[in-house]
Short mmCIF file of C-alpha atoms in Angstrom, two decimals:
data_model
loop_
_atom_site.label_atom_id
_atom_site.label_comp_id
_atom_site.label_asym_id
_atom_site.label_seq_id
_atom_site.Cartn_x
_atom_site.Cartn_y
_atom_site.Cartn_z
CA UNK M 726 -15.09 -11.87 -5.47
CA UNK M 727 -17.79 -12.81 -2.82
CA UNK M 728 -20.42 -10.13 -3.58
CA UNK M 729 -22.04 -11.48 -6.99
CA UNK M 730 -22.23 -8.04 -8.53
CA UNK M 731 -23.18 -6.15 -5.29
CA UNK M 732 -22.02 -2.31 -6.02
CA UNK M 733 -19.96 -0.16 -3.51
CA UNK M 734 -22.21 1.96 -1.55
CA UNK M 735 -21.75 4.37 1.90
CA UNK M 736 -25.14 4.34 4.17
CA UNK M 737 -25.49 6.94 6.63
CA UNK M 738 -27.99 7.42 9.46
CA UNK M 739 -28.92 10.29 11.79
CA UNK M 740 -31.26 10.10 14.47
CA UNK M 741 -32.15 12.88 17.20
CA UNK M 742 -34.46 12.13 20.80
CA UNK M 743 -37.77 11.17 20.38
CA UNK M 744 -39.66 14.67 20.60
CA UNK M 745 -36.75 16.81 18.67
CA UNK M 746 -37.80 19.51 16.33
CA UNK M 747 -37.83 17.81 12.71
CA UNK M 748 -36.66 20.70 11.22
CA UNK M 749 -33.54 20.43 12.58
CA UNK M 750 -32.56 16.53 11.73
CA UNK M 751 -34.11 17.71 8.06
CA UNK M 752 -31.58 20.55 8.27
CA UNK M 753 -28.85 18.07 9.04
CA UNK M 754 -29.33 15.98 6.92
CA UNK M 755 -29.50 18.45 3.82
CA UNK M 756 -26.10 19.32 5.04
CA UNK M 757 -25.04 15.42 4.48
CA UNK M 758 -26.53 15.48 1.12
CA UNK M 759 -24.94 18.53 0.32
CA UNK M 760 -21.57 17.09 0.48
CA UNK M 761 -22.46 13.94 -1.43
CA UNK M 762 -24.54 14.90 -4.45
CA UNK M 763 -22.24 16.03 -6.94
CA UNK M 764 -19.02 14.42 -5.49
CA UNK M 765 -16.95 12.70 -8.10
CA UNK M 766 -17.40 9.36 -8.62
CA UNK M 767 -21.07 9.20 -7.11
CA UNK M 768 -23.92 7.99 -8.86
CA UNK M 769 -27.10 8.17 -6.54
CA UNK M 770 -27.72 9.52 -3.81
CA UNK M 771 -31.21 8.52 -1.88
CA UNK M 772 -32.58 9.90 1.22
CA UNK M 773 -35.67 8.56 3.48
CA UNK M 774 -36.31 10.13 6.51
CA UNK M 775 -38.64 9.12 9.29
CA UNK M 776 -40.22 11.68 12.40
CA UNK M 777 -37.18 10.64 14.63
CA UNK M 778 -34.30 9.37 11.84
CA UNK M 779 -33.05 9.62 8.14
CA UNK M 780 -31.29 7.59 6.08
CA UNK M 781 -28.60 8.60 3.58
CA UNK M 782 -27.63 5.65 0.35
CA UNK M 783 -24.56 6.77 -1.68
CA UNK M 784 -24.00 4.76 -4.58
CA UNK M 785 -20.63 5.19 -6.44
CA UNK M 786 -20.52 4.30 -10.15
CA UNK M 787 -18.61 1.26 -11.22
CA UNK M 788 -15.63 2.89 -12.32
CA UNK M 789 -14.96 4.33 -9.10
CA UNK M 790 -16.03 2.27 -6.83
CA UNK M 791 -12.81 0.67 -6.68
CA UNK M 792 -10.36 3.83 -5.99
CA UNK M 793 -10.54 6.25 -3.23
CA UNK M 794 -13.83 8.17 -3.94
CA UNK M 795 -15.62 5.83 -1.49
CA UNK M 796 -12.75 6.22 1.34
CA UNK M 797 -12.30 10.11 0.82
CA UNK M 798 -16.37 10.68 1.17
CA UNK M 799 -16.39 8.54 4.00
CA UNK M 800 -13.84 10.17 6.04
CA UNK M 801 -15.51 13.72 4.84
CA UNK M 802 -18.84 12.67 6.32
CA UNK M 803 -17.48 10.98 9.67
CA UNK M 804 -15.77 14.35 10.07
CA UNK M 805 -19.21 16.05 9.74
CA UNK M 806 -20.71 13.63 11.66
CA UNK M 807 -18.67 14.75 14.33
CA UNK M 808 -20.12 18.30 14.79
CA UNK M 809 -24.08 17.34 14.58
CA UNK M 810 -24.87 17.54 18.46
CA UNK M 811 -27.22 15.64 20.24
CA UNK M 812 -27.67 12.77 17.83
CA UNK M 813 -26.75 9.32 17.12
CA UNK M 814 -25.06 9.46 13.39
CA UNK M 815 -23.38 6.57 12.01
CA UNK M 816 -21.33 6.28 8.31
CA UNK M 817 -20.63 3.07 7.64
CA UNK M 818 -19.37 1.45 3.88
CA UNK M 819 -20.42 -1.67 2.32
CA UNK M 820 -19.59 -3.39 -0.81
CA UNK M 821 -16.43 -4.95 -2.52
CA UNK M 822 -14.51 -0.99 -2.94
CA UNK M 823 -14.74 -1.20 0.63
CA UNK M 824 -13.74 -4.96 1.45
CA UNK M 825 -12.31 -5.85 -1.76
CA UNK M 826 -8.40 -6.16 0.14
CA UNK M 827 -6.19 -6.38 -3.01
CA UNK M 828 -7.93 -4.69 -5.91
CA UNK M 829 -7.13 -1.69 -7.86
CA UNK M 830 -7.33 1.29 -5.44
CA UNK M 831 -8.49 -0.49 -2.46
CA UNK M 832 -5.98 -1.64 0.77
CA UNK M 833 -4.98 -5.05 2.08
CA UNK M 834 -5.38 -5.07 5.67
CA UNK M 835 -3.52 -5.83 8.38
CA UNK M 836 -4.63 -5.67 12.30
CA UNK M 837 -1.35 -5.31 15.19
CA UNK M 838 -2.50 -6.53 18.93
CA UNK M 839 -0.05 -4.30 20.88
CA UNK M 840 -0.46 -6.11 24.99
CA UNK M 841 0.97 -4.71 28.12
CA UNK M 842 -0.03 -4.16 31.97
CA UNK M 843 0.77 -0.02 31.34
CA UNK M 844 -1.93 1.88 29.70
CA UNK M 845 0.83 4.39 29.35
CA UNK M 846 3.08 2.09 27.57
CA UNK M 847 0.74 0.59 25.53
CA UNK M 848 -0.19 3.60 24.26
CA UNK M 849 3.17 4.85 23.49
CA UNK M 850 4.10 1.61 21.56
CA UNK M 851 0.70 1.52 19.71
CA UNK M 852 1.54 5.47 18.64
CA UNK M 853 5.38 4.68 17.82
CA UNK M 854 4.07 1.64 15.66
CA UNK M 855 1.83 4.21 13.85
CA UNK M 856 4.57 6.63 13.01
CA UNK M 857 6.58 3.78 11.80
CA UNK M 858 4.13 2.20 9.64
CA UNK M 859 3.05 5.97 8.66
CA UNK M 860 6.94 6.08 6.88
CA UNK M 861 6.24 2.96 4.42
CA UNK M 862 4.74 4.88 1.24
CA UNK M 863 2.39 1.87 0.35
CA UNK M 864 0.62 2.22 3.69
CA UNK M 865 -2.32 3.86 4.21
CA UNK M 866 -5.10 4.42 7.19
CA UNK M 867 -2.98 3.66 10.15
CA UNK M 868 -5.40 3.68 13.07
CA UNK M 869 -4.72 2.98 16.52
CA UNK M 870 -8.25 2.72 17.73
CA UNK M 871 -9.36 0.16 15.54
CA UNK M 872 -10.68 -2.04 18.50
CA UNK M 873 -11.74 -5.67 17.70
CA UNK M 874 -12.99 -7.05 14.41
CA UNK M 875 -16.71 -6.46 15.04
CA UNK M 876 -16.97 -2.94 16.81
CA UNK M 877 -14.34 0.11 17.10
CA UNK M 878 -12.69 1.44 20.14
CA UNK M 879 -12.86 4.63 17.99
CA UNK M 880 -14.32 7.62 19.62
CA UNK M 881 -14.10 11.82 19.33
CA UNK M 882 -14.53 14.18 22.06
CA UNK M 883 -15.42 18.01 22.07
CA UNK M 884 -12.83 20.18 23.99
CA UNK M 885 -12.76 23.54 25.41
CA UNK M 886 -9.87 25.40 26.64
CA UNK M 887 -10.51 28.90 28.25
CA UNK M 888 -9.34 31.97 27.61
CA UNK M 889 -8.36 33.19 30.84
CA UNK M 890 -7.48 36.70 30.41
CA UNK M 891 -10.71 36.71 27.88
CA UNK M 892 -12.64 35.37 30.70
CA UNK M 893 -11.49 38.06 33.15
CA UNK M 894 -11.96 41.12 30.81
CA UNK M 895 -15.92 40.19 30.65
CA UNK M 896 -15.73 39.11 34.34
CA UNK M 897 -16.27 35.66 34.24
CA UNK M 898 -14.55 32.82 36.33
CA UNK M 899 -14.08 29.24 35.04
CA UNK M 900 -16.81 27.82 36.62
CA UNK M 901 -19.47 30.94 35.29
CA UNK M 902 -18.27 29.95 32.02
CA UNK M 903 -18.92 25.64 32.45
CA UNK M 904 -22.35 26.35 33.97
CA UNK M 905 -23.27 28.72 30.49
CA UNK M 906 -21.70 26.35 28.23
CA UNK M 907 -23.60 23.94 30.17
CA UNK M 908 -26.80 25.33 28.75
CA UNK M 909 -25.78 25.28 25.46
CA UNK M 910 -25.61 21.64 25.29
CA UNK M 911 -27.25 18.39 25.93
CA UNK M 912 -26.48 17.00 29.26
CA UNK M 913 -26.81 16.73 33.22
CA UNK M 914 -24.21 19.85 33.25
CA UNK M 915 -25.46 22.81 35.87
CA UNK M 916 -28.26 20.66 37.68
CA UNK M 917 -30.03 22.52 40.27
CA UNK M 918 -32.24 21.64 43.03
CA UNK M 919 -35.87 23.55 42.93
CA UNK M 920 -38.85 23.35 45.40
CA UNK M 921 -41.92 22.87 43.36
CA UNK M 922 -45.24 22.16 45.34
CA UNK M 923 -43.54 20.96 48.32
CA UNK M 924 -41.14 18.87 46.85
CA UNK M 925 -37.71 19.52 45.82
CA UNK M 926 -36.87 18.05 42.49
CA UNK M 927 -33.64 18.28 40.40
CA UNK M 928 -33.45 20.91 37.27
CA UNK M 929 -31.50 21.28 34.62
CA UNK M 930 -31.84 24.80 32.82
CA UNK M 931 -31.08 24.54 29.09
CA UNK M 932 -30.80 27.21 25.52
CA UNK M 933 -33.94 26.45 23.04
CA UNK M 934 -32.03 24.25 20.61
CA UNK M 935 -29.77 22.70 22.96
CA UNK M 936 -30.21 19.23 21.82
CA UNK M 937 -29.70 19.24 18.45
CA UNK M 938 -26.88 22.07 18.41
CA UNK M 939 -23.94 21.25 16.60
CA UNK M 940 -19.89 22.42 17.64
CA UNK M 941 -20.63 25.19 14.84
CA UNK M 942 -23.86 26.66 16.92
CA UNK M 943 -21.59 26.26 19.78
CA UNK M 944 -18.59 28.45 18.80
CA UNK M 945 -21.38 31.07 17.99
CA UNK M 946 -23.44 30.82 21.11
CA UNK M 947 -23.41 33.88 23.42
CA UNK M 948 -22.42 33.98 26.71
CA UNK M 949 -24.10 36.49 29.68
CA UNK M 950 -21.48 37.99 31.59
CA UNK M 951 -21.34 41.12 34.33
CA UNK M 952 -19.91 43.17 31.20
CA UNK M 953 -22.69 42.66 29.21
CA UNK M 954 -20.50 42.86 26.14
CA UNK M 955 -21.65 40.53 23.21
CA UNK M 956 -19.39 37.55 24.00
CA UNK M 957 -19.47 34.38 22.13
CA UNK M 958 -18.21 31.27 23.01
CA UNK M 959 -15.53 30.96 20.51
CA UNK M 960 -14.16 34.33 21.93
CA UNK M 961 -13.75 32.98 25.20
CA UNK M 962 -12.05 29.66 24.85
CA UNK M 963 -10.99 27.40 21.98
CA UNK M 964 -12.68 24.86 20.66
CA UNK M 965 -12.37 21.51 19.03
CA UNK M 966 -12.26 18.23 18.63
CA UNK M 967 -10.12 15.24 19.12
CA UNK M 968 -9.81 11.55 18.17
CA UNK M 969 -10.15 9.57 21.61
CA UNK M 970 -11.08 6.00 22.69
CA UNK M 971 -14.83 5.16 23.74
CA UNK M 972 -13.46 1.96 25.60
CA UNK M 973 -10.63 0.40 27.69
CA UNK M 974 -10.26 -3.13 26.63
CA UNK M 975 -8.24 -5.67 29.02
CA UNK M 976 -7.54 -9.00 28.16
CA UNK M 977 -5.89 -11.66 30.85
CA UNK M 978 -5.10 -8.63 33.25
CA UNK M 979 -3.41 -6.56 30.20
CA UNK M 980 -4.64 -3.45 28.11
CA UNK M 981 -5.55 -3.81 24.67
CA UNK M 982 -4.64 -1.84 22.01
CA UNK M 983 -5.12 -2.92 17.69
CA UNK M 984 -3.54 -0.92 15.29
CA UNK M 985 -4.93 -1.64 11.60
CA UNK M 986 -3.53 -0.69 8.13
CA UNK M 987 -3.74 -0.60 4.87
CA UNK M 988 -1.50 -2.12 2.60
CA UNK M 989 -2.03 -0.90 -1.34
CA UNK M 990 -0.96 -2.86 -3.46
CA UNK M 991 -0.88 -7.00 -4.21
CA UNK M 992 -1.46 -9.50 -1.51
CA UNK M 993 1.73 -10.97 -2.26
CA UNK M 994 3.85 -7.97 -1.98
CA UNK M 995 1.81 -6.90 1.00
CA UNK M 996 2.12 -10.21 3.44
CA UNK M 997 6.01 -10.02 2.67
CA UNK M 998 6.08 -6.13 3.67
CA UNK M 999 4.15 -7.16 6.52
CA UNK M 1000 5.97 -9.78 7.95
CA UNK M 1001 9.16 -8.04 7.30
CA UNK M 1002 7.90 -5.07 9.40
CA UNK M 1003 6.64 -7.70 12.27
CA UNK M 1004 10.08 -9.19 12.51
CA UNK M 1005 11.51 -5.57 12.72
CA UNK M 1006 9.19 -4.65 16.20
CA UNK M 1007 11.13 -4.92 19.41
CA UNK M 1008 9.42 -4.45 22.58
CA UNK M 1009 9.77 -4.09 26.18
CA UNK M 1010 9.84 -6.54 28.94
CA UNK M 1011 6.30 -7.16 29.57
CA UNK M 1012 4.70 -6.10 26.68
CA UNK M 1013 3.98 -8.22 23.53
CA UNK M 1014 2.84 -7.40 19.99
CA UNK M 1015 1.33 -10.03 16.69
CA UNK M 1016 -1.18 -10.48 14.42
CA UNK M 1017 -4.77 -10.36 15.99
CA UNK M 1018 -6.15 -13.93 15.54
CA UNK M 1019 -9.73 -14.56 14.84
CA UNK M 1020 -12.20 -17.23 16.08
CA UNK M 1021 -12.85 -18.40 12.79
CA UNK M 1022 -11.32 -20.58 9.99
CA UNK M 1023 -9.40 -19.41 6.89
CA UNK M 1024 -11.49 -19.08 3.99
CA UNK M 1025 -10.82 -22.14 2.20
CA UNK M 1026 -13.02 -21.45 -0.94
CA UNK M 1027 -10.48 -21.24 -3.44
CA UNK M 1028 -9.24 -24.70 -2.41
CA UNK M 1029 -12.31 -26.30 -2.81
CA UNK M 1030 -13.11 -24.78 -6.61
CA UNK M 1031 -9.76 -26.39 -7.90
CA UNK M 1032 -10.78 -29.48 -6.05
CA UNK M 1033 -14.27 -29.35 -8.22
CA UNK M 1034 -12.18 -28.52 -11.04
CA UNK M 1035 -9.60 -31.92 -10.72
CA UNK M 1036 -12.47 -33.96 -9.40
CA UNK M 1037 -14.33 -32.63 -12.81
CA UNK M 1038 -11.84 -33.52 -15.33
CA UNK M 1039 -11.32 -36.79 -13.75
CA UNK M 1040 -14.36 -37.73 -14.19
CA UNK M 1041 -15.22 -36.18 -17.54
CA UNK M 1042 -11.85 -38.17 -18.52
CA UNK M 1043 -12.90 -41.60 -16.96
CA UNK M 1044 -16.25 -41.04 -19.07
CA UNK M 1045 -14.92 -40.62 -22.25
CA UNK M 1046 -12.37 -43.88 -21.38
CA UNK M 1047 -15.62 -46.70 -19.84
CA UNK M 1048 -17.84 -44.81 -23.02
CA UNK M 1049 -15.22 -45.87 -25.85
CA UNK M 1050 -13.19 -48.56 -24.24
CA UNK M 1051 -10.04 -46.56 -25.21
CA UNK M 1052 -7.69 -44.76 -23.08
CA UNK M 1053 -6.49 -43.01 -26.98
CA UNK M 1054 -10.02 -41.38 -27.36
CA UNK M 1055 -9.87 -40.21 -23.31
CA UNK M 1056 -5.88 -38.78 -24.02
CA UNK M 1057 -6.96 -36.57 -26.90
CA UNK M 1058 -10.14 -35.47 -25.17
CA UNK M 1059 -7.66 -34.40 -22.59
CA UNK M 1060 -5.68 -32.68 -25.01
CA UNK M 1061 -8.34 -30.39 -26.23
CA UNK M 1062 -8.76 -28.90 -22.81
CA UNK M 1063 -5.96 -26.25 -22.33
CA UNK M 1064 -7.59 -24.71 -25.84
CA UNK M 1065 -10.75 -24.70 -23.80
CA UNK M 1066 -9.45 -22.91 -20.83
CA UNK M 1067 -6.90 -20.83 -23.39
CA UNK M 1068 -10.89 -19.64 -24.70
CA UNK M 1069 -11.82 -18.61 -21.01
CA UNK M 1070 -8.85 -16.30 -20.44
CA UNK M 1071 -9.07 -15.06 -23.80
CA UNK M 1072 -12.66 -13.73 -23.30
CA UNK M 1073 -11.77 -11.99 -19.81
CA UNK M 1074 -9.27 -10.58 -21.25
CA UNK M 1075 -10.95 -9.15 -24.26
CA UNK M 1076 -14.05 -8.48 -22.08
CA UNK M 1077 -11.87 -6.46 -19.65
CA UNK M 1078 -13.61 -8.04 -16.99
CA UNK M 1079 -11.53 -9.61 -13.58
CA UNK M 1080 -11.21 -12.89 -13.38
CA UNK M 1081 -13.27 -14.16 -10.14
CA UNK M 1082 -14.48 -16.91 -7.90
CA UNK M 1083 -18.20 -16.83 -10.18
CA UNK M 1084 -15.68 -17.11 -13.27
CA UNK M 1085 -14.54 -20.01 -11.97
CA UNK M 1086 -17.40 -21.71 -11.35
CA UNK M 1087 -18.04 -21.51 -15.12
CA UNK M 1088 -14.76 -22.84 -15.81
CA UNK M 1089 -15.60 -26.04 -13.57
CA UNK M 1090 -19.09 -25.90 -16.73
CA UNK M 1091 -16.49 -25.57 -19.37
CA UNK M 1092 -15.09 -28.88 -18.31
CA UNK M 1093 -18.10 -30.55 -19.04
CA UNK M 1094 -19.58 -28.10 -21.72
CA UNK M 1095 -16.20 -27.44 -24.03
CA UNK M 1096 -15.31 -30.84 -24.39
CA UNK M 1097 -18.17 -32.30 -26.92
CA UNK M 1098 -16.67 -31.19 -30.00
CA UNK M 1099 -13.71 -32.70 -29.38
CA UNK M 1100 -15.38 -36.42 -28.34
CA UNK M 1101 -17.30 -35.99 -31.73
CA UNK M 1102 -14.20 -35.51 -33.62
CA UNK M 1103 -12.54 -38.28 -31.85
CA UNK M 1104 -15.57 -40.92 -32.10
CA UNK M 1105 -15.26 -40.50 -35.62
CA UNK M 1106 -11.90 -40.62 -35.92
CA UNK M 1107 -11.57 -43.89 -33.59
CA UNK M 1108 -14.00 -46.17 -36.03
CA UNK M 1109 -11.24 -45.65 -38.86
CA UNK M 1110 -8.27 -46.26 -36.12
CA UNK M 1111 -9.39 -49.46 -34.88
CA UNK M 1112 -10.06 -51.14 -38.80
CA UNK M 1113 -5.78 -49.74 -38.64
CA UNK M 1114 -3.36 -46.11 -38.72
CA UNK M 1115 -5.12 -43.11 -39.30
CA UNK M 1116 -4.00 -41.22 -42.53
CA UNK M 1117 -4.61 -37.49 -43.26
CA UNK M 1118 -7.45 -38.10 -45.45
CA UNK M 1119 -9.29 -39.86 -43.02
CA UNK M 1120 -8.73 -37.51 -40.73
CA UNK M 1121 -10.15 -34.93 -42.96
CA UNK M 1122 -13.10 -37.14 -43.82
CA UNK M 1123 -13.96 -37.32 -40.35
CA UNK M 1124 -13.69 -33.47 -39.83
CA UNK M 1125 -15.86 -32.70 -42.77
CA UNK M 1126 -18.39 -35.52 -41.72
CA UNK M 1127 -18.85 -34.62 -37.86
CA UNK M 1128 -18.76 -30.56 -38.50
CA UNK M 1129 -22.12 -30.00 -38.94
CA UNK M 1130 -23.01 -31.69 -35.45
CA UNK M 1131 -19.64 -29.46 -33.98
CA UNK M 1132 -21.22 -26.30 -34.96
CA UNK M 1133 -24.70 -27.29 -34.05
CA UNK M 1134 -23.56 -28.16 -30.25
CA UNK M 1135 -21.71 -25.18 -30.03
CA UNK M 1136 -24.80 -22.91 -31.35
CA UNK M 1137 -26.85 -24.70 -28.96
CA UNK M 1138 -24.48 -24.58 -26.19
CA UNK M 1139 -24.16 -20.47 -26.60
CA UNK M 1140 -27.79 -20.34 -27.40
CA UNK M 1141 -28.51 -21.67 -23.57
CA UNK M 1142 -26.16 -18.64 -22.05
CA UNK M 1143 -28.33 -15.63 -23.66
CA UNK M 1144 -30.20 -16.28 -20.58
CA UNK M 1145 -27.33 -15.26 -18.59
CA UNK M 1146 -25.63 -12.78 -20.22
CA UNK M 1147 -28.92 -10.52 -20.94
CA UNK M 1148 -29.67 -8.04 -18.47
CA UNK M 1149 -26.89 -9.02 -15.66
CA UNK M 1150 -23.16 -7.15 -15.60
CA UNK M 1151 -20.17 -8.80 -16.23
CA UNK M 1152 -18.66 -8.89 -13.03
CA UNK M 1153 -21.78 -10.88 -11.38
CA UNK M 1154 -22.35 -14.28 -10.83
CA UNK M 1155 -24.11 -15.34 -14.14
CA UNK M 1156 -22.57 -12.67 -16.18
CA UNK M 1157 -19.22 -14.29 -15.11
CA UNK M 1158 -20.66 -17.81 -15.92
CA UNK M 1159 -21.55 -17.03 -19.41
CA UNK M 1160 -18.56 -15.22 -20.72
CA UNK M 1161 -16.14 -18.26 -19.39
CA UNK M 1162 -18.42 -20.96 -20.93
CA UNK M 1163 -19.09 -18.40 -23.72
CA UNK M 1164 -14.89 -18.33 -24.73
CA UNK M 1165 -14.31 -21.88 -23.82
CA UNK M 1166 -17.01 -23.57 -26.12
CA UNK M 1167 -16.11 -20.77 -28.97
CA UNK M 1168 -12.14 -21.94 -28.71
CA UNK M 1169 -13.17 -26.07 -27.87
CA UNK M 1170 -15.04 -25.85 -31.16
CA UNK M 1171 -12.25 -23.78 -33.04
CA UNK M 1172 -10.01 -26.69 -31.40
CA UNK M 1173 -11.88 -29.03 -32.32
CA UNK M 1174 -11.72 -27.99 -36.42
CA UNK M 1175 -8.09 -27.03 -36.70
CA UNK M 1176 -6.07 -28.23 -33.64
CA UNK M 1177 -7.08 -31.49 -32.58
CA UNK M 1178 -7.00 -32.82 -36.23
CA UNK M 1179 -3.25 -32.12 -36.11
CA UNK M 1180 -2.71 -33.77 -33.15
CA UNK M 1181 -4.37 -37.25 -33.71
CA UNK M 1182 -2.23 -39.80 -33.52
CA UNK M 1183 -1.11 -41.68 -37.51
CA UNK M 1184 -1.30 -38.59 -39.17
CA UNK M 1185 2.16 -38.24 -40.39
CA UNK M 1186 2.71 -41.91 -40.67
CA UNK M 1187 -0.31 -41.76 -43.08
CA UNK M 1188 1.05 -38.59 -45.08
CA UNK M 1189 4.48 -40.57 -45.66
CA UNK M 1190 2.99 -43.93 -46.96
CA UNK M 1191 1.39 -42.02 -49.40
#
C-alpha cells in the first residue's frame, strides 16, 4: 500500500458565478449532503462553504472503505451533479478504496486505445468492445469516455425533444418554444439587438433564477403561449440527459477513443483475463486497438525492498562471520531467520491486518533486530565448541546462562516499538513497522530458547557418548 494509513474519502465541490444568490448554492448543496449523511458505510461528512463555492468531505469508515459504498455514492452524486444548472460541480474520490487495484471490493484496471481515421468507426468498435467486456461477470465500470490518464473525455448533455402536436394545441412553433426555453437557462440563447441612448447593444432576456436552475426547475418552468393555458415545459417536450464526449482527441491524423475497466478480483487472474480478451479483438483494416502506454516507468518498488532485504541479510550474515571468525556461528545465525520471519506472518495474521509495502519495511528491521538472541545463544555455545563437540549439557548450560540477556534484549527491543504502535492504526506506516518487528523478535527469542538449541551442531553426538 502507498498511502501510509490515508482513509478513503469522496470530495465534492460546487461553485456558481461570482454575484449568484447564496441561497441557492446553500440549497444545493443541502441537497448533496442530503444524500450522503446517513448512507451506509459513511462516517463524516464535512461541509465549508465560501460566498461563491462549497466544499463537500465524505469519509467512509474503515470497514467499508474497501467495497462498493465509495463507488455507489460516487456515481449517485455525479448523477446529481448533473441536474444543478449553471455551476461548476466536480466529485472526485481519493484514497486507497478508490486506487487500491486488487483489494477486497475494489477493481483492477485496465485502459483499451481503440485508433482509426473514422469517427464513426471508432465509435462503433469502442461501443462493441464495451458490450463485450460488459458479458465477462468479473468486469465492472466499462466506460468508453475515459479519455487519457490525467483528464476525462467524459461529458453529459441536456436534451429536449418537442412535442409537436403538444406544441400546436397551445400554438406554439419550434422556434417560440427554443427562444422561451432560452430564458429559462443560462446562455447566449434568444440574443436581441436594443437601441439604448443611441447605441444599439446586444440583449439577452432571461427568468429570475436562470443561472442557478437545475433540469428539475426546468421540467417545471412555464411556458407563455397564444393559449394562455398553464403549460410547463415538461408538457411540451421531453427531457433528459445523456452521457456524451466534451472532446475529440486525434492522435497522428487518427481519432482517439480509451475504453477503461474494471477487473474484480486478483491481479493475477485479472492480467490473464485481460490478455486473453486482447488476443480475442479483431479489427478492421485501418483501425488498431492495445493497451494505452504511459510516459512513465513501472513502479519498481517492490523490487527494490527484496533487494534491501538480500542486501540486509548478507550483510547481517558477513557480520556475524568477520565478528566470530566462524562461518558455524554465521550458518546457525542464518538458521534462526525463517522463525523470525515465521513471527512476522504469524502476527499479521493474528492481527488481521494486510500484509503491505510499510510491513515490509519492518521486515528489512527484523533482519537486524530478530537476530540477537540467536548470536547470544551461539557466542556462548561457540567458546565450548572450539575447546571440542558440543554435548547436550553444554548446550543447556549455555541456554540457561545467556537467557537472562535473551529476554532482556527482547523486552528492550519491544519496549522501543510502544512508540509506534500507540496512537497510529495498524494498516499505517509505523503501525505496520511495529507489529512485524513486534512478531519477529517475540518468535527470534522463542527460537532462540527452544529451536536453535536443537539444531546446534554435536548435540546428538554428545547425547550418544554419554
Amino acid at each position: 500500500s502507498l498511502w501510509y494509513g490515508q482513509r478513503t474519502t469522496l470530495n465534492v465541490r460546487l461553485g456558481f458565478p461570482r454575484g449568484s444568490d447564496p441561497q441557492g448554492l446553500d440549497a444545493a448543496m443541502r441537497d448533496f449532503e442530503a444524500r450522503a449523511v446517513g448512507y451506509p458505510g459513511v462516517e463524516q461528512v464535512v461541509t465549508r462553504g465560501l460566498p461563491d463555492a462549497a466544499f463537500m468531505r465524505v469519509l467512509f469508515t474503515r470497514e467499508s472503505q474497501y467495497g462498493p459504498a465509495p463507488y455507489q455514492l460516487q456515481d449517485e452524486l455525479t448523477q446529481r451533479a448533473v441536474l444543478v444548472g449553471g455551476a461548476e460541480v466536480s466529485v472526485q474520490g481519493n484514497g486507497p478504496g478508490f486506487y487500491a487495484g486488487g483489494s477486497a471490493g475494489s477493481g483492477v484496471p485496465f485502459r483499451i486505445k481503440v485508433l482509426g481515421y473514422s469517427w464513426d468507426g471508432v465509435d462503433a468498435l469502442a461501443n462493441d468492445l464495451r458490450q463485450r467486456l460488459l458479458r465477462m461477470p468479473r468486469v465492472k465500470k466499462v466506460d468508453v469516455a475515459a479519455g487519457s490518464f490525467w483528464r476525462s473525455e467524459r461529458g453529459f448533455t441536456v436534451t429536449l425533444a418537442p412535442d409537436r402536436p403538444a406544441l400546436g394545441r397551445v400554438g406554439l412553433t419550434a422556434r417560440d418554444f427554443a427562444q422561451a426555453v432560452g430564458r429559462e437557462v443560462r446562455g447566449p440563447v434568444g440574443v436581441q439587438r436594443v437601441e439604448i441612448a443611441g447605441e444599439e447593444l446586444p440583449v439577452t432576456l432571461k427568468a429570475d433564477g436562470a443561472r442557478d436552475r437545475d433540469l428539475g426547475d426546468l421540467r417545471e418552468a412555464l411556458v407563455p403561449n397564444p393559449a394562455r393555458s398553464p403549460a410547463r415545459v415538461a408538457d411540451l417536450a421531453r427531457v433528459d440527459e445523456r452521457e456524451s464526449l466534451s472532446q475529440v482527441s486525434r492522435e497522428d491524423q487518427q481519432y482517439v477513443r480509451v475504453v477503461s475497466y474494471d477487473f474484480r478480483g486478483p491481479q493475477k487472474l485479472a492480467n490473464r483475463t485481460h490478455e486473453a480478451f486482447m488476443r480475442s479483438i479483431s479489427v478492421p483494416a485501418g483501425y488498431t486497438v492495445g493497451d494505452e502506454d504511459f510516459d512513465w516507468q513501472d513502479d519498481d518498488s517492490t523490487k527494490g525492498l527484496w533487494l534491501v532485504f538480500l542486501l540486509g541479510v548478507v550483510l547481517v550474515l558477513l557480520s556475524v562471520a568477520i565478528v566470530f571468525d566462524s562461518a558455524w556461528a554465521a550458518w546457525q545465525v542464518f538458521l534462526s531467520l525463517p522463525l523470525a520471519l515465521a513471527g512476522v506472518g504469524a502476527a499479521f495474521w493474528v492481527g488481521r491486518v494486510a500484509f503491505s509495502r510499510e510491513a515490509a519495511v519492518g521486515v528489512i528491521l527484523v533482519v537486524g533486530l530478530a537476530v540477537n538472541q540467536s548470536i547470544l545463544l551461539v557466542d556462548a555455545a561457540l567458546e565450548h565448541r572450539r575447546r571440542g563437540p558440543l554435548r547436550a549439557a553444554q548446550v543447556l548450560a549455555c541456554a540457561r546462562d545467556r537467557v537472562g540477556m535473551i529476554v532482556l534484549v527482547t523486552l528492550t527491543t519491544l519496549a522501543s516499538l510502544v512508540p509506534l504502535a500507540v496512537g497510529t492504526d495498524a494498516d499505517s506506516l509505523f503501525g505496520a513497522i511495529a507489529i512485524a518487528n513486534a512478531g519477529g523478535t517475540v518468535a527470534g527469542t522463542l527460537g532462540a530458547l527452544f529451536v536453535v538449541p536443537a539444531l546446534l551442531p554435536g548435540v546428538g553426538r554428545g547425547r550418544r557418548a554419554a
